[in-house]
């Protein structure tokens, strides 16, 4: 069955307007809103990587938080001895990608539920290590006192990012680049191959593509994006704690993507924004945020199964065949 | 329709941008603000939700009383409570919201040590003082205040030092030599065991530390830990799991015949109201054979002063419950703020901190004395045997052992606590 | 030696607690193909219900447990009929998300209804006390747990092997379309299976009340262990869940005795090894 090509929601002018708004944001909004938008940007990156694996390749990972935490911890360790932002963020991202390749090699041979369970196990193993290895990771206290290091470029210029506004622009640039690369990737032959593999697993190898290699690449890139997202956090928050590797953290990009729409490129981004904004608005009003958020999730799942962005994209695009449902089996 | 999603998102962001209209300034307020805003955080969801609630109740009571009395320097107090979900990321986000969006002048609360440690540097960035009212880690004051000089941290509640009073309670019992621990499997448990051993070795050089078993957060079954520790034949056990886990642990220990074998069991935060409620029936039936001892960070039945009795009475009238320690510490923190502001006549951080120097303030828990080296308020909390007293609806600590805090609390200059297992 | 034997027995009683939760989880997965994140919340509801009937209303303990099962069955029916049913034709992810939504709702609902303080009733008389095993006092309660676990195991075996319902369920589990073609009311099978799973979870929660507090979110710790066990044993296999529970329970008990440092990590390592070497689990035959 032919699968729907991922719908595109964002047109050129719309994207430009949004980027312009994001650039102007710190000038118009207060400190807190800028901080909140940084969180949205980071979650968007995290979810975008996740959805490469899920929406495009058909693999549901419960362990992305493991790579997120690796990125964060390595960045933190680097910044604690060598306060150079690029070194920290870069180092964290590379470390996460390396761990992703290693764990991916073990995981991608399996599919569906076994893949999901494996990734859950790996993520929680990273969590256990972070919690127990006090000498290196600080144990349950985590690492504290991480500096918001300046941006040192080739040993010449050094730009201080100590204010929230400055750090915001750094994150914005990184995330925009990340979104751009992901966009090019999913629209490349590689991206199309992934979707073909997702839809017709048995057919793909006959067409001459190595299923496992493709999946491993997707897994590594997803891990890289998770690590990058994680690495952007320590300079912002000054601390990293083991809960960053917990499966409940892995749930964030899953929720965000499902809310925004799996089969839409901008789904994870829209979903990330909605998830954070909705929760933020709820906790301003009531301490019982959990029941409200849970109800919202249930309503969205029951009512809008394509996710919010998915519905809109569906209305926008030409009618296409509905996505092929995964076979419900053991 | 194409732009629907983006429009909605932008509108939502704009909504959040709208500045609420400033309320008409009170002409009576000498601090030139419409109200003094107090931001409060605690765990209000999950298994430890009652501790956040107690913080909320204590704060609310204090604020209602102060406002009824005319406020502070003619300024009314306004409070906002948020759930930190026991997660550092949430605690930090809430602090930023409370200060930057809502305009909090001071912050209060925080049960979790992990959140407290994450908040420290953020408080420095936000330039706001937080009065910590539960988080017990020694690192908050020893490292962040004393070493790193983050001045925006003040702790009103007794830290982990209090748990080591156990070493003094049994100092003169020669038959209690072999100690074991069933510890909370994270920093609080390790630190308590380390500090306890340290204090114990000074008062009883013959003490032996024969066993340790560790239980992760949210353990639902302690039988393996209890069995492992009992296999080492201890004379006494010190246990750090708290809240619901403490009750589960004590129940299982009872069923496993521990209280027939050991001489004593010290439940670190066993003096907490929720724990005492949970073991009520067993205490009434004397199942613990008088061997269960505990302390807390405040107990409602000590000291027997007017200010404490009156506080407990008003708290019970307002909330139909006895005040837990986190309620008292938060209540006192707000009165401490009042005293400091009346002295400083300013909301500036440095003025308020200067006003704290040398502060000795009577509170329900007793006289609290400020220690400016590490911004820690020092006060006495007794340890006691868990007993049934017909005057109260739940068990209380009796046979109280009162030791001046200065004799067993750590004080500057600080050496590192060897925290490891 | 006595210590080792005793600790092993403790591990078995621990395992029986885990078995009750895992049984429900694996049955639901085996037949419906659904991973029920809300399983831990049903465990929690079972605990609260037992506390309410036994501790607050004063009903006998056995009756309280049965009533808790009834409540869980109703709740399970609502969850499956009212919500889950509409998502079967979609990707697994939506079912997961839905059950996650249930967790968020239920965890807060119990807090709103019963308050945030944990609840625990007095210990039932007949479960109090201990008797000497390996020279140390072994609680009657832990013995009771082992007995119940074994009985539930036998009961479930009989249910699935010897009853008409069990045959229908097994047929549906192995080939849904064929069963449908043969006239089996598949939606009804799904509903009843979900209810049985929910009742098992609630049983685990209800039986804990003599020693365990009921508090919001107590299901969260259980659910991860249950996942590990069902994976080790094989998703959909009751024998597997039973064996997996024994493995995790006994290892956990000995781990506390000898290697306090690693328990959680070890469980995940075992789970990973099983997934890599024999992903269908120890007891499920690969097709």
mmCIF file with all atom_site columns, C-alpha atoms in Angstrom, chain C residues 9 13 16 67 80-82 85 89 100 108 124 132 138 143 150 160 186 217 219 238 254:
data_model
loop_
_atom_site.group_PDB
_atom_site.id
_atom_site.type_symbol
_atom_site.label_atom_id
_atom_site.label_alt_id
_atom_site.label_comp_id
_atom_site.label_asym_id
_atom_site.label_entity_id
_atom_site.label_seq_id
_atom_site.pdbx_PDB_ins_code
_atom_site.Cartn_x
_atom_site.Cartn_y
_atom_site.Cartn_z
_atom_site.occupancy
_atom_site.B_iso_or_equiv
_atom_site.pdbx_formal_charge
_atom_site.auth_seq_id
_atom_site.auth_comp_id
_atom_site.auth_asym_id
_atom_site.auth_atom_id
_atom_site.pdbx_PDB_model_num
ATOM 1  C CA . UNK C 1 9   ? 12.352  -17.279 50.268 1.00 0.00 ? 9   UNK C CA 1
ATOM 2  C CA . UNK C 1 13  ? 7.494   -13.658 48.060 1.00 0.00 ? 13  UNK C CA 1
ATOM 3  C CA . UNK C 1 16  ? 4.803   -13.256 43.747 1.00 0.00 ? 16  UNK C CA 1
ATOM 4  C CA . UNK C 1 67  ? -14.840 -5.461  45.760 1.00 0.00 ? 67  UNK C CA 1
ATOM 5  C CA . UNK C 1 80  ? -11.214 -0.544  26.783 1.00 0.00 ? 80  UNK C CA 1
ATOM 6  C CA . UNK C 1 81  ? -14.736 -0.127  25.492 1.00 0.00 ? 81  UNK C CA 1
ATOM 7  C CA . UNK C 1 82  ? -14.896 3.608   25.703 1.00 0.00 ? 82  UNK C CA 1
ATOM 8  C CA . UNK C 1 85  ? -11.266 0.118   21.127 1.00 0.00 ? 85  UNK C CA 1
ATOM 9  C CA . UNK C 1 89  ? -6.559  0.052   13.740 1.00 0.00 ? 89  UNK C CA 1
ATOM 10 C CA . UNK C 1 100 ? -0.191  7.436   29.270 1.00 0.00 ? 100 UNK C CA 1
ATOM 11 C CA . UNK C 1 108 ? -4.172  13.012  40.060 1.00 0.00 ? 108 UNK C CA 1
ATOM 12 C CA . UNK C 1 124 ? -5.540  -7.740  59.242 1.00 0.00 ? 124 UNK C CA 1
ATOM 13 C CA . UNK C 1 132 ? 10.189  -19.807 62.057 1.00 0.00 ? 132 UNK C CA 1
ATOM 14 C CA . UNK C 1 138 ? 9.217   -15.513 58.266 1.00 0.00 ? 138 UNK C CA 1
ATOM 15 C CA . UNK C 1 143 ? 3.730   -16.822 53.127 1.00 0.00 ? 143 UNK C CA 1
ATOM 16 C CA . UNK C 1 150 ? 0.757   -20.003 43.225 1.00 0.00 ? 150 UNK C CA 1
ATOM 17 C CA . UNK C 1 160 ? -6.876  -20.501 29.754 1.00 0.00 ? 160 UNK C CA 1
ATOM 18 C CA . UNK C 1 186 ? -13.661 -10.543 19.018 1.00 0.00 ? 186 UNK C CA 1
ATOM 19 C CA . UNK C 1 217 ? 1.941   7.378   41.693 1.00 0.00 ? 217 UNK C CA 1
ATOM 20 C CA . UNK C 1 219 ? 2.225   2.347   40.113 1.00 0.00 ? 219 UNK C CA 1
ATOM 21 C CA . UNK C 1 238 ? 2.017   -16.552 31.463 1.00 0.00 ? 238 UNK C CA 1
ATOM 22 C CA . UNK C 1 254 ? 20.217  -11.767 46.709 1.00 0.00 ? 254 UNK C CA 1
#
